[in-house]
Coordinates of C-alpha atoms (C1' of nucleotides) in Angstrom, one line a residue:
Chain C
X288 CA 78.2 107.2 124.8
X289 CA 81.8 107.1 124.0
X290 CA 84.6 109.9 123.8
X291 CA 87.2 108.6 122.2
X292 CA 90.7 111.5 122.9
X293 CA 93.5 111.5 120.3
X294 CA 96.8 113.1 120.6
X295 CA 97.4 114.7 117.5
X296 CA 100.7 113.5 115.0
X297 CA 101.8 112.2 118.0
X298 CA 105.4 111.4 117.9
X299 CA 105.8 114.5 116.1
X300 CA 104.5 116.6 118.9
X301 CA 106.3 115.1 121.5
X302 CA 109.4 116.3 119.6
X303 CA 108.0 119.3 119.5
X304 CA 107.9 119.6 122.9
X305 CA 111.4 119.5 123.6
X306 CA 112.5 121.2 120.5
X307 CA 109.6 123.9 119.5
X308 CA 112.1 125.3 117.0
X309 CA 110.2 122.2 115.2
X310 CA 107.3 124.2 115.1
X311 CA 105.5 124.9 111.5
X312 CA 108.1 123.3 109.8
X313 CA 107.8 120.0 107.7
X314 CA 108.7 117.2 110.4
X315 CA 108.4 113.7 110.2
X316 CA 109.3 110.8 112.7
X317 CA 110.9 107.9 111.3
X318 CA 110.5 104.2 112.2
X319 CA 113.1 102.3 113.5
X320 CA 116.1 101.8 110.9
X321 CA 115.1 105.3 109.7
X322 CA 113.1 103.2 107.6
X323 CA 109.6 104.4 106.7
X324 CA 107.5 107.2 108.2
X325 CA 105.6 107.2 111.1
X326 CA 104.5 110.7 111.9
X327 CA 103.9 113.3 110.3
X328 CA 103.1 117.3 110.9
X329 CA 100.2 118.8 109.6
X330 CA 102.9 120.8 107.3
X331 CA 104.0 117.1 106.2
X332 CA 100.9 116.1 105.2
X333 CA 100.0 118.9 103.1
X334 CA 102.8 118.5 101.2
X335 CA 101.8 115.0 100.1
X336 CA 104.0 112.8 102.3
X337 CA 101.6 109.4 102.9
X338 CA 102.2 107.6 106.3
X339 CA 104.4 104.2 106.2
X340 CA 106.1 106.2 103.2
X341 CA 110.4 104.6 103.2
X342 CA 112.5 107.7 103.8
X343 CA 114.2 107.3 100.3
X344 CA 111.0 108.0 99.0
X345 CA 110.0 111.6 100.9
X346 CA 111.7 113.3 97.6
X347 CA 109.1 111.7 95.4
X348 CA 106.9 114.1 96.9
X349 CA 108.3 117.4 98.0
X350 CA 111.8 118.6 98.6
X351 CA 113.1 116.3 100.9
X352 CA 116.0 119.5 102.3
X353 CA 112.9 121.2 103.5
X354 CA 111.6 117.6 105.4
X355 CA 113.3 117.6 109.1
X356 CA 113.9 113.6 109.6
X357 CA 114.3 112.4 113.1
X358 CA 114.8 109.0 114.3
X359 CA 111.9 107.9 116.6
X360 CA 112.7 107.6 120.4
X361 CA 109.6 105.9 121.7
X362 CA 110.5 106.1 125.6
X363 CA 110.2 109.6 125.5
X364 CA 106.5 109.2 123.1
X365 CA 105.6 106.6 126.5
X366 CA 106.4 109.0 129.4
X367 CA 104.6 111.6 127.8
X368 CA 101.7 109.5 126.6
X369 CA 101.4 108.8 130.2
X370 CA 101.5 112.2 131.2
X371 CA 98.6 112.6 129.1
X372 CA 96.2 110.0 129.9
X373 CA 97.1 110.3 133.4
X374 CA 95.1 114.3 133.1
X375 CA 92.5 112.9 131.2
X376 CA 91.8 109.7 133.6
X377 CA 91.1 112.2 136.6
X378 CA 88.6 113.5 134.7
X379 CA 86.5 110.6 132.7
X380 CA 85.7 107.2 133.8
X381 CA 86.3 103.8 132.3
X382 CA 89.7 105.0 130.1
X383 CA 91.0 102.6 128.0
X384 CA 94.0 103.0 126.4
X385 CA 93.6 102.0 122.7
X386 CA 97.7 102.6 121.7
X387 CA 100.1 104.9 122.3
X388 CA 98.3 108.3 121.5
X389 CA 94.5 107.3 122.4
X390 CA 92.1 106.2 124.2
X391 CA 88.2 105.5 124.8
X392 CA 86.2 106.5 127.9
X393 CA 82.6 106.9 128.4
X394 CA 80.2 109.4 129.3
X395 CA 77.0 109.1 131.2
X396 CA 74.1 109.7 128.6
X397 CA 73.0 113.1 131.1
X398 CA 76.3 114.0 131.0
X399 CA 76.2 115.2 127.2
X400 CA 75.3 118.8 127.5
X401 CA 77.0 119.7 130.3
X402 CA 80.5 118.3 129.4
X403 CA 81.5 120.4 126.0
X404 CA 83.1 123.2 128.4
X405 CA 84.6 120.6 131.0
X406 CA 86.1 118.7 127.3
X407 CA 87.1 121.9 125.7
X408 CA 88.9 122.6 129.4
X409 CA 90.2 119.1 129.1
X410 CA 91.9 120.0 125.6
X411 CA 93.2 123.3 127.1
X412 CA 94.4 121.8 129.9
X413 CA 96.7 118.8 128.5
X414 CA 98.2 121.6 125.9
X415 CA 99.1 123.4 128.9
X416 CA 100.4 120.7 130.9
X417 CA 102.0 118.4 128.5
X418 CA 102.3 120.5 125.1
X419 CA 100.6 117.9 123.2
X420 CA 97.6 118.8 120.8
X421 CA 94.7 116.7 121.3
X422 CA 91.2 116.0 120.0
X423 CA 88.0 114.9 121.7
X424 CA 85.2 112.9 119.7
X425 CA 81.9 111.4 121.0
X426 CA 79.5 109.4 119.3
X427 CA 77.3 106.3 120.5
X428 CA 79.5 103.3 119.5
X429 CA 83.2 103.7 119.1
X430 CA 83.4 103.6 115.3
X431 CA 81.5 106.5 115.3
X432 CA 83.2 108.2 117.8
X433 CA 86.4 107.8 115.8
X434 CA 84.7 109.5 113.1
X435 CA 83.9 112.1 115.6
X436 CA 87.7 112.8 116.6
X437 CA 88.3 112.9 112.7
X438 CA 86.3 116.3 112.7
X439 CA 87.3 117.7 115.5
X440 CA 90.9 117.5 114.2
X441 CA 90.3 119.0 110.9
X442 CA 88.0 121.9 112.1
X443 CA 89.9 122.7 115.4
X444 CA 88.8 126.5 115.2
X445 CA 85.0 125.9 115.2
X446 CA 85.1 122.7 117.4
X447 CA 87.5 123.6 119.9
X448 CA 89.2 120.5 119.6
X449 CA 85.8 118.9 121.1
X450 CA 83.2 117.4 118.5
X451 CA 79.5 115.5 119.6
X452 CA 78.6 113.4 117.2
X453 CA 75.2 112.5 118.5
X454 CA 71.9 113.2 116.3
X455 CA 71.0 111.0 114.0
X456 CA 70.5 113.8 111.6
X457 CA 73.7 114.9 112.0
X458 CA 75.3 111.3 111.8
X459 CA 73.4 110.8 108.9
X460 CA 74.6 114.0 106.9
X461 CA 78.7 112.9 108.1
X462 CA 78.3 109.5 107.1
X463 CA 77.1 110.8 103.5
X464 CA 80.7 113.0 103.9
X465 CA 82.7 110.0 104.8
X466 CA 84.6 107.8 102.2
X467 CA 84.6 104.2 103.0
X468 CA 88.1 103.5 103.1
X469 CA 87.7 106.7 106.4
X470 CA 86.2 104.3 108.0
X471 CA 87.7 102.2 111.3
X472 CA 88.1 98.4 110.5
X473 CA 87.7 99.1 106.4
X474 CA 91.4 98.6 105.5
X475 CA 92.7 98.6 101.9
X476 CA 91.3 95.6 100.6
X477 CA 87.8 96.1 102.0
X478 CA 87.8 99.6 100.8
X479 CA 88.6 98.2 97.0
X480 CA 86.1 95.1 96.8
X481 CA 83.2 97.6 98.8
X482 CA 84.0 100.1 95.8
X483 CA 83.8 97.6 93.0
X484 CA 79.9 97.0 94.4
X485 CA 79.7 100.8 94.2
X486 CA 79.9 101.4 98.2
X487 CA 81.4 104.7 97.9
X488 CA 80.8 106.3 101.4
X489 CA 79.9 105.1 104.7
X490 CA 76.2 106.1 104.2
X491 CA 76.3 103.8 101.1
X492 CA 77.9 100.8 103.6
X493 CA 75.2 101.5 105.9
X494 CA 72.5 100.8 103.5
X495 CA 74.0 97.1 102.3
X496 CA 71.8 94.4 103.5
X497 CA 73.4 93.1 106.4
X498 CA 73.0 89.4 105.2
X499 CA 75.5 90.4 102.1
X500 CA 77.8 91.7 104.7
X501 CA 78.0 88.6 106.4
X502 CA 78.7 86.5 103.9
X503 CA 80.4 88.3 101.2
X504 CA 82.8 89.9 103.7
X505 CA 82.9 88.7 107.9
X506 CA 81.6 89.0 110.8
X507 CA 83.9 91.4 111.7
X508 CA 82.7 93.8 108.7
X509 CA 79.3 93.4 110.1
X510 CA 79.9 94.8 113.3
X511 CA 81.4 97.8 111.7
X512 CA 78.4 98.4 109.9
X513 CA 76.4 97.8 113.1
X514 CA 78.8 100.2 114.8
X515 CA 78.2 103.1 112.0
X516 CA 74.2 102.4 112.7
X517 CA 74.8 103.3 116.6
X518 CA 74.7 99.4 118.1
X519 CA 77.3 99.5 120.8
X520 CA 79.4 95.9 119.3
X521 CA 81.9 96.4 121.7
X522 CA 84.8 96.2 118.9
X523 CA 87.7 97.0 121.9
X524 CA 87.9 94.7 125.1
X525 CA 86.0 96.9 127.6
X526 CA 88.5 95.2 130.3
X527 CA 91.6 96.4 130.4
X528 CA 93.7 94.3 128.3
X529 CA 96.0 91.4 129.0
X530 CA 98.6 90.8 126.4
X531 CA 97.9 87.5 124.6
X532 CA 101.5 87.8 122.7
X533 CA 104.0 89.8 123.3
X534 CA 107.2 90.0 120.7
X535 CA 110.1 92.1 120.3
X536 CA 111.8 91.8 116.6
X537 CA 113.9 94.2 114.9
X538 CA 115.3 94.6 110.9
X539 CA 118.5 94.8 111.2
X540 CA 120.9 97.6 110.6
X541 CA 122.4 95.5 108.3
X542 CA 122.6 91.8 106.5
X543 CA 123.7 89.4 108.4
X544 CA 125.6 85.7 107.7
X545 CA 126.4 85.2 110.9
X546 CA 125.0 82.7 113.1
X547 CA 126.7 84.6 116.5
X548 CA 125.7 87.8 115.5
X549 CA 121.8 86.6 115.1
X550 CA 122.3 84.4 118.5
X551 CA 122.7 87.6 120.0
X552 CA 120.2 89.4 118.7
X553 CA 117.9 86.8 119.9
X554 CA 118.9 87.0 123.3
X555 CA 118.6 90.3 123.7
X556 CA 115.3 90.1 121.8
X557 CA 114.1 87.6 124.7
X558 CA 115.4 89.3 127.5
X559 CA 113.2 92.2 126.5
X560 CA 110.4 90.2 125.9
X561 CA 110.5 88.2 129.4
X562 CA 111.7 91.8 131.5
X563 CA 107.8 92.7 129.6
X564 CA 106.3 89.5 130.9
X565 CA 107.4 90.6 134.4
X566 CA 106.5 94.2 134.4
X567 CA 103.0 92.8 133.8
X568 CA 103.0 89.9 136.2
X569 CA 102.6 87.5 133.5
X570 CA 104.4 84.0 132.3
X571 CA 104.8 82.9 128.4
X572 CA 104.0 79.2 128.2
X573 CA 105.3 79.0 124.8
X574 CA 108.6 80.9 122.7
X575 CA 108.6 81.5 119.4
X576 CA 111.5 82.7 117.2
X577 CA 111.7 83.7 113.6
X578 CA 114.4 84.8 110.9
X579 CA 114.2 86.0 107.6
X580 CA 116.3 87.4 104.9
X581 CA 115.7 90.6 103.2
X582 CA 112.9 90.7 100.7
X583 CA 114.0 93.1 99.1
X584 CA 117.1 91.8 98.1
X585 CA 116.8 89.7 94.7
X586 CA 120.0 88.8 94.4
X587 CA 120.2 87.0 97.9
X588 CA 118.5 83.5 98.6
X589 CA 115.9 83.9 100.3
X590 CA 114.8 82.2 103.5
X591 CA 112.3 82.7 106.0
X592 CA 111.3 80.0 109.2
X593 CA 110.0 80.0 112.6
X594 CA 109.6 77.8 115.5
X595 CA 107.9 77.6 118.5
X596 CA 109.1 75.5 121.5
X597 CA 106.9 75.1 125.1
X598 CA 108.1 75.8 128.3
X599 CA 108.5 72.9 130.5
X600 CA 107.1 75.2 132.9
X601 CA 105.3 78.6 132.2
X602 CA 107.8 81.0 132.9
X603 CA 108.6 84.7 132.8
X604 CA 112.4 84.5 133.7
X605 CA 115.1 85.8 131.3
X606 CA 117.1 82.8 131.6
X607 CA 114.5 80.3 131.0
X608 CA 113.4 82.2 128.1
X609 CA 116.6 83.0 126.5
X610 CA 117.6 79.5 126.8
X611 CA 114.0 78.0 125.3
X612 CA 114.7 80.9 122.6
X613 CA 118.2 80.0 121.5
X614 CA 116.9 76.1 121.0
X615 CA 114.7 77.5 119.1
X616 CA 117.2 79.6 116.6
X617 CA 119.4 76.7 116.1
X618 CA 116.3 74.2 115.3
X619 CA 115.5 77.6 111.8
X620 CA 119.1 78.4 111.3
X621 CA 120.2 77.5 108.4
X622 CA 124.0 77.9 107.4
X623 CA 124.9 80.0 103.7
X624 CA 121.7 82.5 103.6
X625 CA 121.2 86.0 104.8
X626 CA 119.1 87.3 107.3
X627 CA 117.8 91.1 107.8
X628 CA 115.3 90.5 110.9
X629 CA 114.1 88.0 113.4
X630 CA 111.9 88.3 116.2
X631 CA 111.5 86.4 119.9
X632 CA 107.4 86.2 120.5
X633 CA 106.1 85.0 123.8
X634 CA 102.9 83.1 123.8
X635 CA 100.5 81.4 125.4
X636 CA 100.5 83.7 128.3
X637 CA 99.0 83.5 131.8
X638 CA 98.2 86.4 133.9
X639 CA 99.4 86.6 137.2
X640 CA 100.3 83.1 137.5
X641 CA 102.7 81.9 139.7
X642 CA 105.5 80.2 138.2
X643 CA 104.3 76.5 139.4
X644 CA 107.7 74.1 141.0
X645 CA 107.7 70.7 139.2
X646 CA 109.4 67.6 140.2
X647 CA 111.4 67.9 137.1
X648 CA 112.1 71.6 138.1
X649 CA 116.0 72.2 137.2
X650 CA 116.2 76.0 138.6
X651 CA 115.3 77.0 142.3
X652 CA 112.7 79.5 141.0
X653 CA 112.4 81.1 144.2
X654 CA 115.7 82.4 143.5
X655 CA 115.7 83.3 140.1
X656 CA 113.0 85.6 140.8
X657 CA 115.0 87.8 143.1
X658 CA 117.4 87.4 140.4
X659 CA 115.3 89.3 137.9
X660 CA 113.7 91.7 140.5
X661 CA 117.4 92.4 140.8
X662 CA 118.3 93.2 137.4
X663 CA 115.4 94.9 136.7
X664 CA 115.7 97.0 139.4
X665 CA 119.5 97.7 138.4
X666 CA 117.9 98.5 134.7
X667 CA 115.5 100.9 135.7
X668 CA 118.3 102.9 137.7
X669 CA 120.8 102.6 135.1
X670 CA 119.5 102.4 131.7
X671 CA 118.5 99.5 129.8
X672 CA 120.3 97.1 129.8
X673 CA 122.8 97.7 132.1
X674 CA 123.4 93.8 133.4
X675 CA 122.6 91.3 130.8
X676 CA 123.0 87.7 129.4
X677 CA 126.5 87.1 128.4
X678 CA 125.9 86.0 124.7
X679 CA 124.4 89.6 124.3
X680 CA 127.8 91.2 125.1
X681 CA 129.2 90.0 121.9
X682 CA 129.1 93.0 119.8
X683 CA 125.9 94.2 118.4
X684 CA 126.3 93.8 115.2
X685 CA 122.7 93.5 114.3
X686 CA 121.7 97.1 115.7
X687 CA 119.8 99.2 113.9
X688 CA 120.8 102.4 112.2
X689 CA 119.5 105.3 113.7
X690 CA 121.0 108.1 112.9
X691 CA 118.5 111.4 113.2
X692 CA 117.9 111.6 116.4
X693 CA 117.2 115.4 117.5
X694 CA 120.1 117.1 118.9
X695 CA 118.9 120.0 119.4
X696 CA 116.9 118.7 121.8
X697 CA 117.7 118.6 125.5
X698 CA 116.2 115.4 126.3
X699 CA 118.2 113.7 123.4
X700 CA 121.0 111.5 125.6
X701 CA 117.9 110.4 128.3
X702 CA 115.6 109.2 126.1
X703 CA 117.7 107.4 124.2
X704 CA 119.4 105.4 126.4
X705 CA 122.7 106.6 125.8
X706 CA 123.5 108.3 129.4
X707 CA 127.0 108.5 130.3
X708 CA 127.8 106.2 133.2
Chain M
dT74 C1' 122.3 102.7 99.1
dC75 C1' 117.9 103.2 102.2
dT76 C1' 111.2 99.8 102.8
dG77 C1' 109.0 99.4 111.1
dG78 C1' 107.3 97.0 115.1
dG79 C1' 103.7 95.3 117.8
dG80 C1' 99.3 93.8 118.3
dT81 C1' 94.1 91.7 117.6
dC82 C1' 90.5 88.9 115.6
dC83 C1' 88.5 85.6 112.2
dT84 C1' 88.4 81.8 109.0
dA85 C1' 89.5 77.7 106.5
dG86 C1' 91.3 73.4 106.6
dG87 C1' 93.7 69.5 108.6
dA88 C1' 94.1 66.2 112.3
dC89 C1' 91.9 63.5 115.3
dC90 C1' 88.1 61.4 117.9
dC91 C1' 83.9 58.6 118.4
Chain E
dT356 C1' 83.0 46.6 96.5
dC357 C1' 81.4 49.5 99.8
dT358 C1' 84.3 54.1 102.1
dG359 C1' 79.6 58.4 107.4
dG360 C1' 78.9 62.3 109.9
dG361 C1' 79.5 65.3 113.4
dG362 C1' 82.3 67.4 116.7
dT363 C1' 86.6 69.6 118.7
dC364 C1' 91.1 71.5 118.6
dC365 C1' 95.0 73.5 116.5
dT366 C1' 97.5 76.2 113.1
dA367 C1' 98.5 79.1 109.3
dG368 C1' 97.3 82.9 107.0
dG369 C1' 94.8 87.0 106.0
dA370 C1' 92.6 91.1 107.3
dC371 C1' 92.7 95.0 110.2
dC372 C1' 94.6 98.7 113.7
dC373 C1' 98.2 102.3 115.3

DNA sequence: TCTGGGGTCCTAGGACCC
DNA sequence: TCTGGGGTCCTAGGACCC
């Protein structure tokens, strides 16, 4: 049995909570460069404004005066997706944190009746505490259970935020209600090729031989259907999960020529990604860096490349990182295009591994590591990225633009990193 | 004018080996 | 002139998720 709890438009809410003037109006959060849309109220979607819509666009489908745009400021989303999950792991076992705004537990089978008041409580009780609106759905295999949630979102009144999704009657009757593309793990594509065969709803899905599933479509399709017939395919890593890349990239704020510019871009980019690597105990033992122009620009050349460089060593130290980073930049740089984003990945990583000492070992690494511990700890005091590489104090030019952020809110200069020193 | 960022898993096909 | 077959590993790309 699995409960699977989902803070409701998310980003949104948390804005909310530090600016309830936000309340019942038409809000949406916008992605970094105040690109695209990434939240929306319940007042947002009903007036027809689709998620991942570009904020040029919001007029297309309702008076964009009456839309309140904000720039996203995901630290503050973090703290208080912490808060919440930190309330609901004291009362569920085996939480695991899907993203941001959910996450999976699971409840012993004699548990079920018994635990709607202590869930409806649960609801009640992170409102309270946190101010963020969240739903509760269990079901026997997590695809269902995500089905579940969907419901008791949409009929908060009758459910209580809290919806059991356990009789095969009743799962029966809700997959009928389902439209295949509702489902988890059928994305667009699927949805379309499914519907040209005249799968229409889950309940149709359900009823495709399972050897047409397999090789028409994947494996991964199949466990989905599995999943919606109540076998447990475990579809999630029960274990708590240990990054297998981590990247930090960024579009631009604007174009860029300039092969300084994107040097420090990328440096910043990889002391982000190696100050990640530490905070989980882990080393990278490959770098890879892209760039790539603006593809929406068809009057610029276009160019796009990557490359991907091992470590001599596994290693988790900004330096080291940066350095391995950079050689990879000037290896894809290429003079007289334009580029709009690039990206530092770390892969092939190792958890909790001990940066090993080779023969050929150029740095004391005994040292750099109190190095880092230093600056990190000199970051967390002081904002971001207080101390850092020298190539990244050249000017920023590649920031993006973000230029809603909520100033009515309180919170506005501490979550965004822009505290005074 | 303005179009995100960060992940996962699977598959096909090439390189290489015996 | 004939030009195997089976296995592994790696990578790029496609699909999905939030």
């Amino acid at each position: 049995m699995y409960g699977l709890v989902d803070c409701n438009n998310f980003f949104v809410s948390c804005e909310r909570v530090f600016d309830p003037q936000l309340n019942g109006k038409k809000v949406v959060v916008l992605s970094n460069n105040d690109g695209c849309v990434i939240a929306r109220s319940n007042e947002a979607k009903a007036a027809g404004i689709p998620m991942g819509c570009p904020a040029f666009k919001i007029k297309e489908h309702t008076d964009p005066n009456q839309v309140i745009q904000l720039s996203a400021r995901h630290i503050m989303y973090h703290d208080l997706s912490n808060r919440v999950f930190n309330i609901v792991g004291k009362e569920v076992v085996n939480l695991q944190e899907y993203s941001v705004d959910e996450a999976f537990f699971t409840l012993r089978h004699k548990d079920v009746k018994t635990n709607h008041q202590t869930m409806a409580g649960l609801v009640k009780k992170i409102n309270q505490y946190v101010g963020i609106p969240v739903s509760i759905g269990f079901a026997p295999t997590r695809t269902l259970a995500k089905i579940a949630n969907h419901i008791a979102k949409k009929d908060r009144r009758i459910t209580d935020g809290v919806y059991w999704l356990i009789r095969p009657e009743a799962i029966d009757i809700i997959l009928r209600r389902t439209p295949i593309e509702d489902v988890w793990g059928i994305g667009r594509r699927i949805a379309a090729s499914l519907k040209n065969k005249r799968i229409m709803t889950a309940a149709d899905f359900v009823k495709m031989p399972a050897s047409i599933v397999r090789s028409q479509f994947s494996v991964t399709l199949l466990r989905t259907q599995l999943e919606l017939m109540g076998h447990d395919c475990q579809i999630v890593n029960p274990v708590t999960i240990a990054h297998k890349t981590i990247m930090t990239s960024r579009t631009f704020g604007k174009v860029l020529t300039s092969r300084d510019e994107i040097a420090d871009a990328i440096v910043s980019f990889a002391e982000k990604t190696a100050r990640q690597l530490r905070d989980e105990s882990s080393v990278a033992g490959s770098i890879m860096v892209f760039v790539r122009g603006d593809r929406f620009r068809e009057d610029l050349p276009f160019y796009s490349n990557s490359c991907q460089l091992r470590l001599e060593i596994p290693s988790n130290d900004t330096m080291t990182i940066a350095q391995q980073a950079l050689k990879a930049f000037n290896i894809i740089w290429r003079d007289g295009f334009s580029y709009r984003k690039a990206g530092v990945m770390a892969l092939d990583i190792e958890k909790g591994k001990a940066i090993q000492l080779s023969l050929f070992d150029p740095y004391d690494h005994g040292k750099l590591r109190r190095l880092m511990t230093s600056i990190d700890s000199i970051n967390n005091s002081y904002g971001s990225r207080s101390v850092k590489l020298a190539p990244s104090l050249i000017r920023g030019e590649w920031k993006p633009n973000q230029n809603h952020f909520n100033s009515a809110s309180q919170t506005l200069h501490f979550y965004t990193g822009m505290l005074n020193p």
